[in-house]
Amino acid sequence: MTIEMVIFFVLAGVTIATSVAAVAGKNLFHSALSFGLFLLAQAGLYFILTADFVAITQIFVYVGGVVVLIVFGIMLTSRIAEVGLEQISEQREVSLVATLALAVVLVVVLNQAIAPLTATITKKATTHLIGRNLLSNYVLPFEVVAVLLLVAMVAAIVMAREEAS
Amino acid sequence: MINLTQVLTLSAILFSIGVYGVLTRRNAVGILISIEIMLNAANLNFVAFAHFIPQALLTGQIFAIFVIAVAAAEVTVGLALVLAVYRHMETIDAQKINIMKG
């Protein structure tokens, strides 16, 4: 039981616990905050899988951007008294059965189809390689994502602005 | 040593938790949070394969970066839609937004 396994299991437990709190919590604000903690634990998992640049990107973009956006969305669209109201629909039991079936199918198929490979942790920074790849091999998706972000920004501004009355 | 199937099992469980959230949540922002959980589970898959198969040469990590960027754009547009719906209908309960029904 190496230290790597201990850290992995701790982070896995934190991700599962916080994601369950995020999807099943009664208070929407609390579930947004535990979603932020889920993203931090996810970044920790990326660090274990030697994806340091992806982990830092996750912290910047997801924790620093998406969580803030979601909290703003909650504050702008919920009256304060309404945040604690019933958030779960009546189809809870059927959804639970369907979700468990999906989880069982995925886990069984994965364990049968893929060998349990292991890899050593190499202490190599990935930023340099990712930068070179993004600008040589993957320059087309890189530019397309830049255009996509511009379009999304314009669309969000147009849709969310006040109507000119 | 952690192995690939452990990480893939974790990502399958997280994906299923996200699916449960999308199916059960009534608040539109709650549904967005659950979709983000699903995207993160898929990202974990990509990064795991990039780590455990060295011949893949960081392709999984680059794809994960793109997924993060696209997911951020999607949350932006989704929340703008939620704001527009809230302005018109005074609610974002997914069961009450049914004016296209019937």
CSV table of C-alpha atoms in Angstrom, one decimal:
chain,number,residue,atom,x,y,z
A,1,MET,CA,0.0,0.0,0.0
A,2,THR,CA,2.2,2.8,-1.2
A,3,ILE,CA,1.6,6.4,-0.5
A,4,GLU,CA,0.4,6.9,-4.0
A,5,MET,CA,-2.4,4.4,-3.5
A,6,VAL,CA,-3.4,6.0,-0.2
A,7,ILE,CA,-3.5,9.5,-1.8
A,8,PHE,CA,-5.5,8.1,-4.7
A,9,PHE,CA,-8.1,6.4,-2.5
A,10,VAL,CA,-8.5,9.5,-0.3
A,11,LEU,CA,-9.0,11.7,-3.4
A,12,ALA,CA,-11.3,9.2,-4.9
A,13,GLY,CA,-13.4,9.1,-1.7
A,14,VAL,CA,-13.5,12.9,-1.7
A,15,THR,CA,-14.6,13.2,-5.3
A,16,ILE,CA,-17.4,10.6,-4.8
A,17,ALA,CA,-18.6,12.1,-1.6
A,18,THR,CA,-18.6,15.7,-2.9
A,19,SER,CA,-20.2,14.8,-6.2
A,20,VAL,CA,-23.0,12.9,-4.3
A,21,ALA,CA,-23.5,16.0,-2.2
A,22,ALA,CA,-23.6,18.1,-5.3
A,23,VAL,CA,-26.2,16.1,-7.1
A,24,ALA,CA,-28.4,15.2,-4.1
A,25,GLY,CA,-28.1,18.2,-1.8
A,26,LYS,CA,-31.3,20.0,-0.8
A,27,ASN,CA,-29.7,23.4,-0.6
A,28,LEU,CA,-28.5,24.5,-4.1
A,29,PHE,CA,-25.8,26.8,-2.8
A,30,HIS,CA,-24.3,24.1,-0.7
A,31,SER,CA,-24.3,21.8,-3.7
A,32,ALA,CA,-22.5,24.4,-5.7
A,33,LEU,CA,-19.8,24.7,-3.0
A,34,SER,CA,-19.3,21.0,-2.8
A,35,PHE,CA,-19.0,21.0,-6.5
A,36,GLY,CA,-16.1,23.4,-6.1
A,37,LEU,CA,-14.5,20.9,-3.7
A,38,PHE,CA,-15.1,18.1,-6.2
A,39,LEU,CA,-13.2,20.1,-8.8
A,40,LEU,CA,-10.3,20.6,-6.4
A,41,ALA,CA,-10.1,16.9,-5.6
A,42,GLN,CA,-10.3,16.2,-9.3
A,43,ALA,CA,-7.3,18.5,-9.8
A,44,GLY,CA,-5.5,16.4,-7.2
A,45,LEU,CA,-6.2,13.3,-9.2
A,46,TYR,CA,-4.8,14.9,-12.3
A,47,PHE,CA,-1.6,15.7,-10.3
A,48,ILE,CA,-1.3,12.0,-9.4
A,49,LEU,CA,-1.7,11.1,-13.0
A,50,THR,CA,1.2,13.3,-13.9
A,51,ALA,CA,-1.0,15.8,-15.7
A,52,ASP,CA,0.2,19.0,-14.0
A,53,PHE,CA,-0.7,21.4,-16.7
A,54,VAL,CA,-4.2,20.0,-16.9
A,55,ALA,CA,-4.6,20.2,-13.1
A,56,ILE,CA,-3.6,23.9,-13.0
A,57,THR,CA,-5.9,24.6,-15.9
A,58,GLN,CA,-8.7,22.9,-14.1
A,59,ILE,CA,-8.1,25.0,-11.0
A,60,PHE,CA,-7.9,28.2,-13.0
A,61,VAL,CA,-10.8,27.6,-15.3
A,62,TYR,CA,-13.2,25.4,-13.4
A,63,VAL,CA,-12.7,26.4,-9.8
A,64,GLY,CA,-11.9,30.0,-10.5
A,65,GLY,CA,-14.3,30.5,-13.4
A,66,VAL,CA,-17.1,28.0,-13.6
A,67,VAL,CA,-17.9,27.8,-9.9
A,68,VAL,CA,-18.0,31.6,-9.7
A,69,LEU,CA,-20.3,31.6,-12.7
A,70,ILE,CA,-22.6,29.0,-11.2
A,71,VAL,CA,-22.7,30.9,-7.9
A,72,PHE,CA,-23.7,34.1,-9.8
A,73,GLY,CA,-26.3,32.1,-11.7
A,74,ILE,CA,-27.7,30.8,-8.4
A,75,MET,CA,-27.8,34.2,-6.8
A,76,LEU,CA,-29.5,35.9,-9.8
A,77,THR,CA,-32.1,33.2,-10.3
A,78,SER,CA,-33.2,32.1,-6.9
A,79,ARG,CA,-35.0,34.1,-4.3
A,80,ILE,CA,-33.1,33.6,-1.0
A,81,ALA,CA,-36.0,31.8,0.6
A,82,GLU,CA,-36.3,29.4,-2.3
A,83,VAL,CA,-32.8,28.0,-2.2
A,84,GLY,CA,-33.7,25.5,0.4
A,85,LEU,CA,-36.9,24.2,-1.2
A,86,GLU,CA,-37.3,20.7,-2.6
A,87,GLN,CA,-34.9,20.2,-5.4
A,88,ILE,CA,-35.4,16.6,-6.3
A,89,SER,CA,-38.1,15.4,-8.7
A,90,GLU,CA,-40.5,12.6,-8.1
A,91,GLN,CA,-38.6,10.2,-10.4
A,92,ARG,CA,-35.9,9.7,-7.9
A,93,GLU,CA,-36.3,5.9,-7.5
A,94,VAL,CA,-36.4,5.1,-11.2
A,95,SER,CA,-33.4,7.4,-11.8
A,96,LEU,CA,-31.5,5.6,-9.0
A,97,VAL,CA,-32.2,2.2,-10.6
A,98,ALA,CA,-31.2,3.4,-14.1
A,99,THR,CA,-28.0,5.1,-12.7
A,100,LEU,CA,-27.0,2.0,-10.8
A,101,ALA,CA,-27.6,-0.1,-13.9
A,102,LEU,CA,-25.4,2.3,-15.9
A,103,ALA,CA,-22.6,2.2,-13.3
A,104,VAL,CA,-22.7,-1.6,-13.2
A,105,VAL,CA,-22.5,-2.0,-17.0
A,106,LEU,CA,-19.7,0.5,-17.3
A,107,VAL,CA,-17.6,-1.0,-14.5
A,108,VAL,CA,-18.1,-4.6,-15.8
A,109,VAL,CA,-17.3,-3.7,-19.4
A,110,LEU,CA,-14.2,-1.7,-18.3
A,111,ASN,CA,-12.9,-4.5,-16.2
A,112,GLN,CA,-13.3,-7.1,-18.9
A,113,ALA,CA,-12.1,-5.0,-21.8
A,114,ILE,CA,-9.0,-3.3,-20.4
A,115,ALA,CA,-6.0,-4.8,-18.7
A,116,PRO,CA,-5.0,-3.3,-15.3
A,117,LEU,CA,-2.0,-1.5,-16.6
A,118,THR,CA,0.3,0.3,-14.2
A,119,ALA,CA,2.8,3.1,-14.8
A,120,THR,CA,5.5,4.7,-12.8
A,121,ILE,CA,5.2,8.4,-11.9
A,122,THR,CA,7.7,10.3,-13.8
A,123,LYS,CA,8.7,13.7,-12.6
A,124,LYS,CA,8.5,15.4,-15.9
A,125,ALA,CA,6.7,18.7,-16.4
A,126,THR,CA,4.2,18.5,-19.3
A,127,THR,CA,3.8,22.2,-20.0
A,128,HIS,CA,6.5,22.4,-22.5
A,129,LEU,CA,5.3,19.3,-24.5
A,130,ILE,CA,1.7,20.5,-24.4
A,131,GLY,CA,2.7,23.9,-25.6
A,132,ARG,CA,4.7,22.5,-28.5
A,133,ASN,CA,1.9,20.1,-29.4
A,134,LEU,CA,-0.8,22.7,-29.3
A,135,LEU,CA,1.0,24.9,-31.7
A,136,SER,CA,2.2,22.3,-34.1
A,137,ASN,CA,0.1,19.1,-34.2
A,138,TYR,CA,-3.1,20.4,-32.7
A,139,VAL,CA,-3.1,24.0,-34.0
A,140,LEU,CA,-6.4,23.6,-35.8
A,141,PRO,CA,-8.5,22.6,-32.8
A,142,PHE,CA,-6.6,25.3,-30.8
A,143,GLU,CA,-7.7,28.0,-33.2
A,144,VAL,CA,-11.2,26.6,-33.5
A,145,VAL,CA,-11.6,26.6,-29.7
A,146,ALA,CA,-10.5,30.2,-29.7
A,147,VAL,CA,-13.3,31.1,-32.1
A,148,LEU,CA,-15.7,29.0,-30.1
A,149,LEU,CA,-14.9,30.9,-26.9
A,150,LEU,CA,-15.4,34.2,-28.7
A,151,VAL,CA,-18.8,33.1,-30.1
A,152,ALA,CA,-19.8,31.8,-26.7
A,153,MET,CA,-18.9,35.1,-25.1
A,154,VAL,CA,-20.9,37.1,-27.6
A,155,ALA,CA,-23.9,34.7,-27.3
A,156,ALA,CA,-23.9,34.9,-23.6
A,157,ILE,CA,-23.9,38.7,-23.6
A,158,VAL,CA,-26.6,38.9,-26.2
A,159,MET,CA,-28.9,36.4,-24.4
A,160,ALA,CA,-28.4,37.7,-20.9
A,161,ARG,CA,-28.7,41.4,-21.4
A,162,GLU,CA,-31.7,43.4,-20.4
A,163,GLU,CA,-34.3,43.9,-23.1
A,164,ALA,CA,-34.3,47.4,-24.5
A,165,SER,CA,-37.7,48.6,-23.6
B,1,MET,CA,0.6,1.2,-7.6
B,2,ILE,CA,-2.7,2.4,-8.9
B,3,ASN,CA,-3.7,0.7,-12.1
B,4,LEU,CA,-5.8,1.8,-15.0
B,5,THR,CA,-9.0,-0.1,-14.1
B,6,GLN,CA,-9.2,1.5,-10.7
B,7,VAL,CA,-9.1,5.0,-12.3
B,8,LEU,CA,-11.6,4.0,-15.0
B,9,THR,CA,-13.9,2.5,-12.4
B,10,LEU,CA,-13.8,5.8,-10.4
B,11,SER,CA,-14.6,7.7,-13.6
B,12,ALA,CA,-17.5,5.4,-14.4
B,13,ILE,CA,-18.9,5.9,-10.9
B,14,LEU,CA,-18.5,9.7,-11.2
B,15,PHE,CA,-20.2,9.7,-14.6
B,16,SER,CA,-23.2,7.7,-13.1
B,17,ILE,CA,-23.5,10.2,-10.3
B,18,GLY,CA,-23.6,13.0,-12.9
B,19,VAL,CA,-26.3,11.1,-14.8
B,20,TYR,CA,-28.4,10.7,-11.7
B,21,GLY,CA,-28.1,14.4,-11.1
B,22,VAL,CA,-29.2,15.3,-14.6
B,23,LEU,CA,-32.2,13.0,-14.2
B,24,THR,CA,-33.4,14.1,-10.8
B,25,ARG,CA,-32.5,17.7,-10.4
B,26,ARG,CA,-35.4,20.2,-10.9
B,27,ASN,CA,-33.4,23.4,-10.7
B,28,ALA,CA,-31.7,24.3,-14.1
B,29,VAL,CA,-28.5,25.3,-12.4
B,30,GLY,CA,-28.4,22.0,-10.6
B,31,ILE,CA,-28.7,20.2,-13.9
B,32,LEU,CA,-25.8,22.3,-15.2
B,33,ILE,CA,-23.7,21.2,-12.2
B,34,SER,CA,-24.5,17.6,-12.9
B,35,ILE,CA,-23.5,18.0,-16.5
B,36,GLU,CA,-20.1,19.4,-15.4
B,37,ILE,CA,-19.6,16.4,-13.1
B,38,MET,CA,-20.1,14.1,-16.1
B,39,LEU,CA,-17.6,16.1,-18.2
B,40,ASN,CA,-15.1,15.9,-15.4
B,41,ALA,CA,-15.5,12.1,-15.3
B,42,ALA,CA,-14.8,11.9,-19.0
B,43,ASN,CA,-11.8,14.1,-18.5
B,44,LEU,CA,-10.5,11.8,-15.9
B,45,ASN,CA,-10.7,9.0,-18.4
B,46,PHE,CA,-8.7,10.9,-20.9
B,47,VAL,CA,-6.0,11.8,-18.5
B,48,ALA,CA,-5.8,8.3,-17.1
B,49,PHE,CA,-5.2,6.8,-20.6
B,50,ALA,CA,-2.6,9.4,-21.3
B,51,HIS,CA,-0.8,8.5,-18.1
B,52,PHE,CA,-0.9,4.7,-18.3
B,53,ILE,CA,-0.2,4.3,-22.0
B,54,PRO,CA,3.0,6.2,-22.7
B,55,GLN,CA,2.8,5.7,-26.4
B,56,ALA,CA,-0.2,8.0,-26.5
B,57,LEU,CA,2.2,11.0,-26.0
B,58,LEU,CA,0.0,13.3,-23.9
B,59,THR,CA,-2.9,13.3,-26.5
B,60,GLY,CA,-5.3,12.6,-23.6
B,61,GLN,CA,-4.1,15.6,-21.7
B,62,ILE,CA,-4.4,17.9,-24.7
B,63,PHE,CA,-8.0,16.6,-25.3
B,64,ALA,CA,-8.7,17.2,-21.6
B,65,ILE,CA,-7.6,20.8,-22.0
B,66,PHE,CA,-9.9,21.2,-24.9
B,67,VAL,CA,-12.8,19.6,-23.0
B,68,ILE,CA,-12.2,22.1,-20.1
B,69,ALA,CA,-12.3,25.0,-22.5
B,70,VAL,CA,-15.5,23.8,-24.3
B,71,ALA,CA,-17.1,23.0,-20.9
B,72,ALA,CA,-16.4,26.6,-19.7
B,73,ALA,CA,-18.0,28.0,-22.9
B,74,GLU,CA,-21.0,25.7,-22.4
B,75,VAL,CA,-21.6,26.8,-18.8
B,76,THR,CA,-21.4,30.4,-19.9
B,77,VAL,CA,-24.0,30.0,-22.6
B,78,GLY,CA,-26.2,27.7,-20.4
B,79,LEU,CA,-26.3,30.2,-17.6
B,80,ALA,CA,-27.1,33.0,-20.0
B,81,LEU,CA,-30.0,30.8,-21.2
B,82,VAL,CA,-31.1,30.2,-17.6
B,83,LEU,CA,-31.1,33.9,-16.9
B,84,ALA,CA,-33.1,34.6,-20.0
B,85,VAL,CA,-35.7,31.9,-19.0
B,86,TYR,CA,-35.8,33.2,-15.5
B,87,ARG,CA,-36.5,36.7,-16.7
B,88,HIS,CA,-39.4,35.5,-18.8
B,89,MET,CA,-41.0,32.9,-16.6
B,90,GLU,CA,-39.9,33.9,-13.1
B,91,THR,CA,-38.8,30.3,-12.3
B,92,ILE,CA,-36.1,27.8,-13.4
B,93,ASP,CA,-37.9,24.7,-12.2
B,94,ALA,CA,-37.4,22.2,-15.0
B,95,GLN,CA,-40.8,20.8,-14.4
B,96,LYS,CA,-42.6,24.1,-14.7
B,97,ILE,CA,-40.9,25.2,-18.0
B,98,ASN,CA,-43.3,23.4,-20.2
B,99,ILE,CA,-44.9,25.9,-22.5
B,100,MET,CA,-43.8,23.9,-25.6
B,101,LYS,CA,-45.7,20.8,-24.3
B,102,GLY,CA,-48.8,19.5,-26.0
